[in-house]
Amino acid sequence: MTTQKITIEPVTRIEGHAKVTIHLTPEGNVDRAYLHVNEFRGFEKFCEGRMVFEMPTITPRICGICPVSHHLAAAKAGDEVYGSPPPRPAQLLRELMHMGQIIQSHGMHFFELAGPDLLLGFDADPAIRNVVGLIQTNPELALKAVNLRKYGQEIIHILGGRRIHPVFAVPGGVNKTLKVSERDTILAGLDEVISAIQLGIQIFKGWAEKNREDIDKFAVFPTGYLGLVKAGNTLELFDGDVRLIDSSGKQLELFDGRKYLDYIAEHVESWSYLKFPYYKKLGYPAGVYRVGPLGRLNASDRIATPLADAELREFKALNSGKPVENTLYYHYARLIEALYAAENVRVLCEDPDILSTDILNTRQNFQGEGVGVIEAPRGTLWHHYWANPNGQLKRVNMIVATGNNNWAMSHAVDSVAKTYINGQQIREGLLNRVEAAVRAYDPCLSCSTHAVGQMPITVEMVDDQGNLLKTITR
C-alpha cells in the first residue's frame, strides 16, 4: 500500500520561510498535514557576549516587519537589568511608537497579505490573487491600504529616525523628545486612518456574511487564549499583566509577565525548528494556547477606546460571550486592534506629558537580570536577559509571538487539509486554503525560529533524471 505526499513550498504571503506537507491515504484522503518551519535563526546564541545596551539596536534585525516590537522589548528588558525605570513621558513615547507599529503591521496584513484571499477569493487565479491583482480590481481601496501602512511607518520615522530598525528606546527611557509640530503632523492624518480601518471592518463583515459556511468549518477548535491586560481585563498592547483563559473563558492565570518561566514551557517536535510553548500546569498538548489578535480579544473583557470597544462587543457576541474559536476571525480581531491603536494615538498625543523633556532616567540600580514583555502584532513577546556586572550578556532567552501560536498553526493546517481535501480532484484553490490557515495567524517565522542542540544538515544526491540516489544527514 502506497501513500502520496503533497508539498506546498514556500507558503506564500507570510514573513519567513515554511512549507506544508500533506500526507494522503491511497484513497486520496488526508492522513496528516504538517507545517514545517524550515528557517533557522540564532539570535539567542550570538547575542551572548554583547552589551545589554546594544540589544535595542541588535534585536530589531531579527525582523524587518516588526522591528519595533523587538526594539521595545529589548529596551524594557534593559530597564530591568540596569534597574532604571523610564520616566512617564518616555513610556508614552514608546507606546506611541508601538501604536504606529500595530497600525502599519495589521493594516498591511489585512489588505495586502490576507486581502487577496478575502477580496478576490480563495479560488481566484494565482496570477491575480496578490496585491497587484488587488490594485487592478480596486485601486481606490489599494491606495487607502498603502496610506494606512504609510501612516504607521511615519510615526515610527518621526520618533525613531527611520521607518525600520529605529534608534529610539534605550535602557531607562528614550533618546528623543516629540516636537509640537511632529505631534500635530501625527494628529493631522488620524481621522483618515480611522476611516480606512473602519472601511476594512465593514469589508470583512460583508465577506463574513457571504462566507459563513467557510468560517464555521475552517480550523475551528478550542485552545487556551493569552494576552496582556490592564485593570478590569482591559485590552493592553504595551504594558500589563498576562492573562490566560481556557477554552470556556475561565481565567487560569493572571501573572506578572516577568515571571513567565513559572507558567510557560516549550516542547520540541522533530519536524520543525519552531518550538511549541504551552502552559506548564496542564502540560503538552493540553496546555496549548493562542496569542495575537484572536487570543488577546478573547482574553480581554473591554477596550479603553470607544470605537474599538463597540466592535469588541460585536466580536464577543459571535460566540455568545464565549471565546471565539474560528481561525478566520483573526482578521476581524486584527482590525479591531488596529482601530484601538489609532484611537490610542490620539489619547497619547493629547497627553501633556508626551511633549516633556524628561525622557531618560540616568540613575541605575543594577540587577543583572531583566525581562521585557510586550504585545507584538502577532502576539506576546518575551525578551529575557542575564548579564555580568559590567552589563555583558551571559544568556538570552526569547519566546516570540509566532512561537506561541505554533501548535495552533500546525493544527489549523491539519484541520483545513482534512476538511477540504477528501478524495476529490485536488485543485489549487484547496491548497491555497491550507496556506490561508497559516496566513490567518500572520506568522513572522524569522522572529521565532530557534533550534535545540546541533543544527541538522541534510544532503540529497540525485542523478540527471532527478532520482534520489543517496541521503546524508549530519
CSV table of C-alpha atoms in Angstrom, one decimal:
chain,number,residue,atom,x,y,z
A,1,MET,CA,0.0,0.0,0.0
A,2,THR,CA,1.5,3.3,-1.0
A,3,THR,CA,0.7,6.8,0.2
A,4,GLN,CA,1.1,10.1,-1.6
A,5,LYS,CA,2.5,13.4,-0.4
A,6,ILE,CA,1.7,16.9,-1.5
A,7,THR,CA,4.3,19.6,-0.6
A,8,ILE,CA,3.4,23.3,-0.6
A,9,GLU,CA,6.7,25.2,-0.6
A,10,PRO,CA,7.0,28.0,0.0
A,11,VAL,CA,3.9,29.1,2.0
A,12,THR,CA,3.3,32.5,0.4
A,13,ARG,CA,2.3,35.9,1.8
A,14,ILE,CA,3.9,35.3,5.2
A,15,GLU,CA,7.1,36.7,6.7
A,16,GLY,CA,9.8,34.0,6.7
A,17,HIS,CA,10.1,30.5,5.2
A,18,ALA,CA,7.9,27.5,5.8
A,19,LYS,CA,6.4,24.6,3.9
A,20,VAL,CA,3.4,22.3,4.3
A,21,THR,CA,3.4,18.6,3.6
A,22,ILE,CA,0.1,16.8,3.2
A,23,HIS,CA,0.2,13.0,3.5
A,24,LEU,CA,-2.6,11.2,1.7
A,25,THR,CA,-4.1,7.8,2.1
A,26,PRO,CA,-4.4,5.6,-1.1
A,27,GLU,CA,-8.0,6.7,-1.3
A,28,GLY,CA,-6.9,10.4,-1.6
A,29,ASN,CA,-8.0,11.4,1.9
A,30,VAL,CA,-5.7,13.3,4.3
A,31,ASP,CA,-3.8,11.2,6.8
A,32,ARG,CA,-1.9,14.1,8.4
A,33,ALA,CA,-0.7,17.5,7.4
A,34,TYR,CA,2.3,19.2,8.8
A,35,LEU,CA,3.6,22.8,9.0
A,36,HIS,CA,7.4,22.7,8.7
A,37,VAL,CA,9.2,25.8,9.8
A,38,ASN,CA,12.4,25.3,7.9
A,39,GLU,CA,14.2,28.5,8.7
A,40,PHE,CA,16.9,28.8,11.4
A,41,ARG,CA,17.9,32.0,13.3
A,42,GLY,CA,20.4,32.0,16.1
A,43,PHE,CA,19.9,35.4,17.8
A,44,GLU,CA,19.6,33.9,21.3
A,45,LYS,CA,23.1,32.4,21.0
A,46,PHE,CA,25.1,35.0,19.1
A,47,CYS,CA,23.8,37.8,21.3
A,48,GLU,CA,25.8,36.3,24.2
A,49,GLY,CA,28.7,38.5,25.0
A,50,ARG,CA,27.1,41.6,23.6
A,51,MET,CA,26.3,44.5,25.9
A,52,VAL,CA,22.8,44.9,27.2
A,53,PHE,CA,22.5,48.5,26.0
A,54,GLU,CA,23.2,47.3,22.4
A,55,MET,CA,20.2,45.0,22.3
A,56,PRO,CA,17.6,47.6,21.3
A,57,THR,CA,19.6,48.1,18.1
A,58,ILE,CA,20.6,44.4,17.5
A,59,THR,CA,17.4,42.6,18.0
A,60,PRO,CA,15.2,44.6,15.6
A,61,ARG,CA,17.4,43.0,12.9
A,62,ILE,CA,15.5,39.7,13.7
A,63,CYS,CA,12.7,41.1,11.5
A,64,GLY,CA,12.0,43.9,9.1
A,65,ILE,CA,8.2,43.6,9.6
A,66,CYS,CA,8.0,44.1,13.4
A,67,PRO,CA,11.4,45.6,14.4
A,68,VAL,CA,9.7,48.0,16.8
A,69,SER,CA,8.4,45.1,18.9
A,70,HIS,CA,11.9,43.7,19.5
A,71,HIS,CA,13.3,47.2,19.9
A,72,LEU,CA,10.9,48.0,22.7
A,73,ALA,CA,11.0,44.6,24.3
A,74,ALA,CA,14.8,44.8,24.4
A,75,ALA,CA,14.7,48.3,26.0
A,76,LYS,CA,12.2,47.1,28.6
A,77,ALA,CA,14.5,44.2,29.5
A,78,GLY,CA,17.4,46.6,29.7
A,79,ASP,CA,15.4,48.8,32.1
A,80,GLU,CA,15.1,45.8,34.4
A,81,VAL,CA,18.8,44.7,34.1
A,82,TYR,CA,20.0,48.2,34.9
A,83,GLY,CA,17.3,48.9,37.5
A,84,SER,CA,16.4,52.1,35.6
A,85,PRO,CA,12.7,52.6,35.2
A,86,PRO,CA,11.8,55.2,32.5
A,87,PRO,CA,10.0,58.4,33.3
A,88,ARG,CA,6.3,58.6,32.3
A,89,PRO,CA,6.9,60.8,29.2
A,90,ALA,CA,9.4,58.2,27.9
A,91,GLN,CA,6.8,55.4,28.4
A,92,LEU,CA,4.2,57.5,26.5
A,93,LEU,CA,6.6,57.9,23.6
A,94,ARG,CA,7.5,54.3,23.5
A,95,GLU,CA,3.8,53.4,23.5
A,96,LEU,CA,3.1,55.9,20.7
A,97,MET,CA,5.8,54.2,18.5
A,98,HIS,CA,4.3,50.8,19.3
A,99,MET,CA,0.8,52.0,18.2
A,100,GLY,CA,2.4,53.0,14.8
A,101,GLN,CA,3.8,49.5,14.6
A,102,ILE,CA,0.4,47.9,15.3
A,103,ILE,CA,-1.3,50.1,12.7
A,104,GLN,CA,1.2,49.5,9.9
A,105,SER,CA,1.5,45.8,10.5
A,106,HIS,CA,-2.2,45.0,11.0
A,107,GLY,CA,-3.2,47.2,8.1
A,108,MET,CA,-0.6,45.6,5.8
A,109,HIS,CA,-1.7,42.1,6.7
A,110,PHE,CA,-5.4,42.6,6.2
A,111,PHE,CA,-5.2,44.4,2.9
A,112,GLU,CA,-2.1,43.2,1.2
A,113,LEU,CA,-1.5,39.7,2.6
A,114,ALA,CA,-4.9,38.3,3.6
A,115,GLY,CA,-6.8,40.6,1.3
A,116,PRO,CA,-6.2,38.8,-2.0
A,117,ASP,CA,-7.9,35.7,-0.5
A,118,LEU,CA,-10.8,37.5,1.1
A,119,LEU,CA,-11.5,40.1,-1.6
A,120,LEU,CA,-10.6,38.1,-4.8
A,121,GLY,CA,-11.5,34.6,-3.5
A,122,PHE,CA,-9.6,31.5,-2.3
A,123,ASP,CA,-10.2,30.0,-5.8
A,124,ALA,CA,-9.1,33.1,-7.8
A,125,ASP,CA,-6.4,32.6,-10.4
A,126,PRO,CA,-3.0,32.8,-8.6
A,127,ALA,CA,-1.8,35.2,-11.3
A,128,ILE,CA,-4.2,37.8,-9.9
A,129,ARG,CA,-4.6,36.6,-6.3
A,130,ASN,CA,-2.0,39.0,-5.0
A,131,VAL,CA,-1.5,42.6,-4.1
A,132,VAL,CA,-1.2,43.6,-7.8
A,133,GLY,CA,-4.5,42.0,-8.6
A,134,LEU,CA,-6.0,43.9,-5.7
A,135,ILE,CA,-4.7,47.2,-7.1
A,136,GLN,CA,-6.1,46.3,-10.5
A,137,THR,CA,-9.5,45.3,-9.0
A,138,ASN,CA,-10.0,48.2,-6.6
A,139,PRO,CA,-7.3,50.9,-7.0
A,140,GLU,CA,-9.0,53.3,-4.6
A,141,LEU,CA,-9.1,50.7,-1.8
A,142,ALA,CA,-5.5,49.7,-2.5
A,143,LEU,CA,-4.4,53.4,-2.1
A,144,LYS,CA,-6.2,53.6,1.3
A,145,ALA,CA,-4.3,50.4,2.3
A,146,VAL,CA,-1.0,51.8,1.3
A,147,ASN,CA,-1.6,55.1,3.1
A,148,LEU,CA,-2.6,53.2,6.2
A,149,ARG,CA,0.7,51.4,6.3
A,150,LYS,CA,2.5,54.7,5.4
A,151,TYR,CA,0.9,56.4,8.4
A,152,GLY,CA,2.1,53.9,10.9
A,153,GLN,CA,5.5,53.9,9.4
A,154,GLU,CA,5.6,57.7,9.6
A,155,ILE,CA,5.0,57.6,13.4
A,156,ILE,CA,8.0,55.2,13.7
A,157,HIS,CA,10.0,57.5,11.5
A,158,ILE,CA,9.2,60.7,13.4
A,159,LEU,CA,10.2,59.1,16.7
A,160,GLY,CA,13.0,56.7,15.7
A,161,GLY,CA,14.6,58.5,12.8
A,162,ARG,CA,13.8,55.7,10.3
A,163,ARG,CA,10.9,53.5,9.3
A,164,ILE,CA,12.5,50.2,10.1
A,165,HIS,CA,15.1,49.3,12.8
A,166,PRO,CA,14.5,52.5,14.8
A,167,VAL,CA,17.1,54.1,17.1
A,168,PHE,CA,15.0,55.5,19.9
A,169,ALA,CA,14.4,53.4,23.0
A,170,VAL,CA,17.3,52.9,25.4
A,171,PRO,CA,17.5,51.3,28.8
A,172,GLY,CA,16.0,54.0,31.1
A,173,GLY,CA,13.9,55.8,28.5
A,174,VAL,CA,14.2,57.2,25.0
A,175,ASN,CA,16.8,59.4,23.3
A,176,LYS,CA,14.5,61.9,21.5
A,177,THR,CA,11.6,64.2,22.5
A,178,LEU,CA,8.5,64.8,20.5
A,179,LYS,CA,8.1,68.3,19.0
A,180,VAL,CA,4.8,70.1,18.9
A,181,SER,CA,5.0,70.2,15.0
A,182,GLU,CA,5.6,66.4,15.0
A,183,ARG,CA,2.7,65.7,17.2
A,184,ASP,CA,0.4,67.9,15.1
A,185,THR,CA,1.6,66.0,11.9
A,186,ILE,CA,0.6,62.7,13.5
A,187,LEU,CA,-2.8,64.0,14.6
A,188,ALA,CA,-3.5,65.6,11.2
A,189,GLY,CA,-3.7,62.2,9.4
A,190,LEU,CA,-5.5,60.3,12.1
A,191,ASP,CA,-9.1,60.7,11.0
A,192,GLU,CA,-8.3,59.3,7.6
A,193,VAL,CA,-6.6,56.4,9.2
A,194,ILE,CA,-9.6,55.6,11.4
A,195,SER,CA,-11.9,55.8,8.4
A,196,ALA,CA,-9.7,53.4,6.5
A,197,ILE,CA,-9.7,50.9,9.3
A,198,GLN,CA,-13.5,51.1,9.7
A,199,LEU,CA,-13.8,50.5,6.0
A,200,GLY,CA,-11.7,47.4,6.4
A,201,ILE,CA,-14.0,46.2,9.2
A,202,GLN,CA,-17.1,46.7,7.0
A,203,ILE,CA,-15.4,44.8,4.2
A,204,PHE,CA,-14.6,41.9,6.5
A,205,LYS,CA,-18.1,41.8,7.9
A,206,GLY,CA,-19.6,41.8,4.4
A,207,TRP,CA,-17.3,38.9,3.4
A,208,ALA,CA,-18.1,37.0,6.6
A,209,GLU,CA,-21.8,37.3,5.9
A,210,LYS,CA,-21.3,35.7,2.4
A,211,ASN,CA,-18.8,33.1,3.6
A,212,ARG,CA,-20.4,31.9,6.8
A,213,GLU,CA,-20.1,28.2,5.8
A,214,ASP,CA,-16.3,28.5,5.3
A,215,ILE,CA,-15.8,30.4,8.6
A,216,ASP,CA,-17.7,27.8,10.6
A,217,LYS,CA,-15.7,24.9,9.3
A,218,PHE,CA,-12.3,26.5,8.7
A,219,ALA,CA,-10.0,25.4,11.5
A,220,VAL,CA,-12.4,25.9,14.4
A,221,PHE,CA,-11.0,24.3,17.5
A,222,PRO,CA,-10.7,25.0,21.3
A,223,THR,CA,-7.5,26.2,22.9
A,224,GLY,CA,-6.4,28.5,25.7
A,225,TYR,CA,-6.0,32.2,25.0
A,226,LEU,CA,-3.3,34.5,26.3
A,227,GLY,CA,-2.6,38.3,26.2
A,228,LEU,CA,-1.7,41.3,28.2
A,229,VAL,CA,-4.5,43.2,30.1
A,230,LYS,CA,-4.8,46.1,32.4
A,231,ALA,CA,-7.3,46.6,35.3
A,232,GLY,CA,-10.8,45.2,34.5
A,233,ASN,CA,-9.3,42.8,32.0
A,234,THR,CA,-8.9,45.7,29.6
A,235,LEU,CA,-7.0,45.0,26.3
A,236,GLU,CA,-3.4,46.1,26.6
A,237,LEU,CA,-0.7,46.0,23.9
A,238,PHE,CA,2.2,47.8,25.6
A,239,ASP,CA,2.5,47.1,29.4
A,240,GLY,CA,0.3,45.0,31.6
A,241,ASP,CA,-0.2,41.6,33.3
A,242,VAL,CA,-0.5,38.4,31.4
A,243,ARG,CA,-4.0,36.8,31.4
A,244,LEU,CA,-4.6,33.2,30.4
A,245,ILE,CA,-8.1,31.8,30.0
A,246,ASP,CA,-9.2,28.3,29.0
A,247,SER,CA,-11.5,27.4,26.1
A,248,SER,CA,-14.6,28.1,28.1
A,249,GLY,CA,-13.4,31.6,29.1
A,250,LYS,CA,-12.4,30.7,32.6
A,251,GLN,CA,-9.4,32.5,33.9
A,252,LEU,CA,-6.5,30.1,34.5
A,253,GLU,CA,-3.8,32.7,35.4
A,254,LEU,CA,-3.2,36.4,35.8
A,255,PHE,CA,0.5,37.0,36.3
A,256,ASP,CA,3.4,39.4,36.1
A,257,GLY,CA,4.9,38.7,32.6
A,258,ARG,CA,8.4,38.9,34.1
A,259,LYS,CA,7.7,35.6,35.9
A,260,TYR,CA,6.8,33.7,32.6
A,261,LEU,CA,9.1,30.8,33.3
A,262,ASP,CA,6.9,29.8,36.2
A,263,TYR,CA,4.0,29.3,33.8
A,264,ILE,CA,5.3,28.7,30.3
A,265,ALA,CA,7.4,25.8,29.0
A,266,GLU,CA,8.4,24.8,25.4
A,267,HIS,CA,8.0,21.5,23.6
A,268,VAL,CA,10.1,20.3,20.6
A,269,GLU,CA,9.0,18.3,17.6
A,270,SER,CA,11.4,16.6,15.1
A,271,TRP,CA,9.7,18.1,12.1
A,272,SER,CA,10.0,21.8,12.9
A,273,TYR,CA,12.7,24.2,14.1
A,274,LEU,CA,10.0,26.3,15.8
A,275,LYS,CA,9.3,25.3,19.4
A,276,PHE,CA,5.8,24.7,20.9
A,277,PRO,CA,5.1,26.8,24.1
A,278,TYR,CA,2.5,25.6,26.5
A,279,TYR,CA,1.0,26.2,29.9
A,280,LYS,CA,3.0,24.2,32.4
A,281,LYS,CA,0.2,23.2,34.8
A,282,LEU,CA,-1.8,21.5,32.0
A,283,GLY,CA,1.2,20.0,30.2
A,284,TYR,CA,1.6,19.5,26.4
A,285,PRO,CA,-0.6,19.5,24.4
A,286,ALA,CA,-3.4,20.1,26.9
A,287,GLY,CA,-1.9,23.4,27.8
A,288,VAL,CA,-1.5,24.9,24.4
A,289,TYR,CA,-2.9,28.4,23.8
A,290,ARG,CA,-3.3,31.1,21.1
A,291,VAL,CA,-2.0,34.6,21.1
A,292,GLY,CA,-2.2,37.6,18.8
A,293,PRO,CA,-5.4,39.4,17.9
A,294,LEU,CA,-7.8,36.5,18.5
A,295,GLY,CA,-6.0,35.4,21.7
A,296,ARG,CA,-5.9,39.0,23.1
A,297,LEU,CA,-9.6,39.8,22.4
A,298,ASN,CA,-10.7,36.5,23.9
A,299,ALA,CA,-8.6,37.2,27.0
A,300,SER,CA,-9.9,40.8,27.3
A,301,ASP,CA,-13.3,42.0,28.5
A,302,ARG,CA,-13.2,45.5,27.3
A,303,ILE,CA,-11.1,48.1,25.3
A,304,ALA,CA,-10.3,51.5,26.6
A,305,THR,CA,-11.3,53.4,23.5
A,306,PRO,CA,-15.0,53.8,22.4
A,307,LEU,CA,-15.0,52.7,18.7
A,308,ALA,CA,-12.9,49.6,19.3
A,309,ASP,CA,-14.8,48.7,22.4
A,310,ALA,CA,-18.1,48.8,20.4
A,311,GLU,CA,-16.5,46.4,17.9
A,312,LEU,CA,-15.3,44.2,20.7
A,313,ARG,CA,-18.9,43.8,21.9
A,314,GLU,CA,-19.8,42.6,18.5
A,315,PHE,CA,-16.9,40.2,18.4
A,316,LYS,CA,-17.8,38.8,21.8
A,317,ALA,CA,-21.4,38.2,20.5
A,318,LEU,CA,-20.1,35.9,17.7
A,319,ASN,CA,-20.0,33.0,20.2
A,320,SER,CA,-22.4,34.2,22.8
A,321,GLY,CA,-19.7,35.6,25.0
A,322,LYS,CA,-17.6,32.5,25.0
A,323,PRO,CA,-14.1,32.5,23.3
A,324,VAL,CA,-14.3,32.8,19.5
A,325,GLU,CA,-12.6,29.7,18.1
A,326,ASN,CA,-12.9,30.4,14.4
A,327,THR,CA,-9.4,30.9,12.9
A,328,LEU,CA,-10.7,33.2,10.1
A,329,TYR,CA,-11.9,35.7,12.8
A,330,TYR,CA,-8.3,36.5,13.4
A,331,HIS,CA,-8.8,39.0,10.5
A,332,TYR,CA,-11.7,40.7,12.3
A,333,ALA,CA,-9.8,40.8,15.6
A,334,ARG,CA,-6.8,42.3,13.9
A,335,LEU,CA,-8.8,45.2,12.5
A,336,ILE,CA,-10.4,45.9,15.9
A,337,GLU,CA,-6.9,46.1,17.4
A,338,ALA,CA,-5.8,48.5,14.6
A,339,LEU,CA,-8.8,50.7,15.4
A,340,TYR,CA,-7.8,50.7,19.1
A,341,ALA,CA,-4.2,51.6,18.2
A,342,ALA,CA,-5.4,54.5,16.0
A,343,GLU,CA,-7.8,55.8,18.8
A,344,ASN,CA,-5.0,55.4,21.3
A,345,VAL,CA,-2.6,57.5,19.2
A,346,ARG,CA,-5.0,60.4,19.8
A,347,VAL,CA,-5.1,59.7,23.6
A,348,LEU,CA,-1.3,59.6,23.8
A,349,CYS,CA,-0.8,62.7,21.6
A,350,GLU,CA,-3.2,64.7,23.7
A,351,ASP,CA,-1.5,63.8,27.0
A,352,PRO,CA,0.6,66.9,28.0
A,353,ASP,CA,3.4,64.7,29.3
A,354,ILE,CA,4.2,63.4,25.8
A,355,LEU,CA,5.9,66.8,25.0
A,356,SER,CA,8.0,66.7,28.1
A,357,THR,CA,11.8,66.7,28.0
A,358,ASP,CA,12.0,64.3,31.0
A,359,ILE,CA,12.7,61.3,28.8
A,360,LEU,CA,15.6,59.4,30.4
A,361,ASN,CA,16.4,58.0,33.8
A,362,THR,CA,20.2,58.1,34.2
A,363,ARG,CA,20.1,56.6,37.7
A,364,GLN,CA,20.9,52.9,37.9
A,365,ASN,CA,20.4,50.1,40.5
A,366,PHE,CA,22.0,47.2,38.6
A,367,GLN,CA,20.0,44.0,38.9
A,368,GLY,CA,21.8,41.7,36.4
A,369,GLU,CA,18.6,40.2,35.0
A,370,GLY,CA,15.6,41.6,33.2
A,371,VAL,CA,12.6,40.6,31.3
A,372,GLY,CA,10.8,42.7,28.7
A,373,VAL,CA,7.2,41.8,27.8
A,374,ILE,CA,5.2,43.4,25.0
A,375,GLU,CA,2.3,42.5,22.7
A,376,ALA,CA,3.9,42.4,19.2
A,377,PRO,CA,1.3,42.5,16.4
A,378,ARG,CA,1.4,38.7,16.2
A,379,GLY,CA,1.2,38.1,20.0
A,380,THR,CA,3.0,38.1,23.3
A,381,LEU,CA,6.8,38.6,23.1
A,382,TRP,CA,9.3,37.9,25.8
A,383,HIS,CA,13.0,39.1,25.9
A,384,HIS,CA,14.9,37.7,28.9
A,385,TYR,CA,18.5,38.8,29.6
A,386,TRP,CA,21.1,37.7,32.1
A,387,ALA,CA,24.2,40.0,32.4
A,388,ASN,CA,27.5,40.3,34.2
A,389,PRO,CA,28.1,43.2,36.5
A,390,ASN,CA,29.7,45.1,33.5
A,391,GLY,CA,26.5,44.7,31.5
A,392,GLN,CA,27.7,42.0,29.2
A,393,LEU,CA,25.2,39.3,28.4
A,394,LYS,CA,25.7,35.8,29.7
A,395,ARG,CA,22.4,34.4,28.4
A,396,VAL,CA,19.4,35.4,26.3
A,397,ASN,CA,16.0,33.7,26.0
A,398,MET,CA,13.2,34.8,23.7
A,399,ILE,CA,9.7,33.5,23.4
A,400,VAL,CA,8.4,35.2,20.3
A,401,ALA,CA,4.8,35.8,19.3
A,402,THR,CA,4.6,33.4,16.4
A,403,GLY,CA,6.2,30.7,18.5
A,404,ASN,CA,3.3,30.9,21.0
A,405,ASN,CA,1.0,30.1,18.1
A,406,ASN,CA,3.0,27.2,16.7
A,407,TRP,CA,0.7,24.4,17.9
A,408,ALA,CA,-2.4,26.3,16.7
A,409,MET,CA,-0.9,27.0,13.2
A,410,SER,CA,0.1,23.3,12.8
A,411,HIS,CA,-3.3,22.1,14.0
A,412,ALA,CA,-5.1,24.6,11.7
A,413,VAL,CA,-3.1,23.3,8.7
A,414,ASP,CA,-4.1,19.7,9.5
A,415,SER,CA,-7.7,20.6,10.2
A,416,VAL,CA,-8.2,22.6,7.0
A,417,ALA,CA,-6.5,19.9,4.9
A,418,LYS,CA,-8.8,17.2,6.3
A,419,THR,CA,-11.9,19.5,5.8
A,420,TYR,CA,-11.3,20.4,2.1
A,421,ILE,CA,-9.2,17.6,0.7
A,422,ASN,CA,-11.2,14.4,0.7
A,423,GLY,CA,-10.6,12.2,-2.3
A,424,GLN,CA,-11.8,14.5,-5.0
A,425,GLN,CA,-9.6,16.1,-7.5
A,426,ILE,CA,-7.1,18.4,-5.7
A,427,ARG,CA,-7.5,21.9,-7.1
A,428,GLU,CA,-5.1,24.8,-6.4
A,429,GLY,CA,-7.7,26.7,-4.5
A,430,LEU,CA,-8.0,23.9,-2.0
A,431,LEU,CA,-4.2,24.0,-1.4
A,432,ASN,CA,-4.5,27.8,-1.1
A,433,ARG,CA,-7.0,27.3,1.8
A,434,VAL,CA,-4.3,25.3,3.6
A,435,GLU,CA,-1.9,28.1,3.1
A,436,ALA,CA,-4.6,30.6,4.3
A,437,ALA,CA,-4.8,28.6,7.6
A,438,VAL,CA,-1.2,29.7,8.2
A,439,ARG,CA,-1.7,33.1,6.8
A,440,ALA,CA,-4.5,33.9,9.2
A,441,TYR,CA,-2.0,33.9,12.1
A,442,ASP,CA,0.2,36.4,10.2
A,443,PRO,CA,3.3,34.5,11.3
A,444,CYS,CA,6.7,36.0,11.5
A,445,LEU,CA,8.9,33.0,11.2
A,446,SER,CA,12.2,35.0,11.0
A,447,CYS,CA,11.4,36.1,14.5
A,448,SER,CA,10.5,32.9,16.1
A,449,THR,CA,12.8,30.1,14.8
A,450,HIS,CA,15.5,28.6,17.0
A,451,ALA,CA,17.0,25.2,17.3
A,452,VAL,CA,17.9,23.0,20.3
A,453,GLY,CA,21.3,21.5,20.0
A,454,GLN,CA,23.1,21.0,16.7
A,455,MET,CA,21.8,22.5,13.5
A,456,PRO,CA,21.0,19.4,11.3
A,457,ILE,CA,22.2,19.3,7.7
A,458,THR,CA,20.7,17.0,5.0
A,459,VAL,CA,22.4,16.5,1.7
A,460,GLU,CA,20.5,14.7,-1.1
A,461,MET,CA,22.3,13.3,-4.2
A,462,VAL,CA,20.2,12.9,-7.3
A,463,ASP,CA,21.0,11.7,-10.8
A,464,ASP,CA,20.4,13.6,-14.0
A,465,GLN,CA,16.9,12.2,-14.2
A,466,GLY,CA,16.0,13.5,-10.8
A,467,ASN,CA,16.1,10.2,-9.0
A,468,LEU,CA,17.3,10.2,-5.4
A,469,LEU,CA,20.5,8.2,-5.1
A,470,LYS,CA,21.6,8.9,-1.5
A,471,THR,CA,20.7,11.0,1.5
A,472,ILE,CA,23.4,12.1,4.1
A,473,THR,CA,22.3,13.6,7.3
A,474,ARG,CA,24.5,15.2,9.9
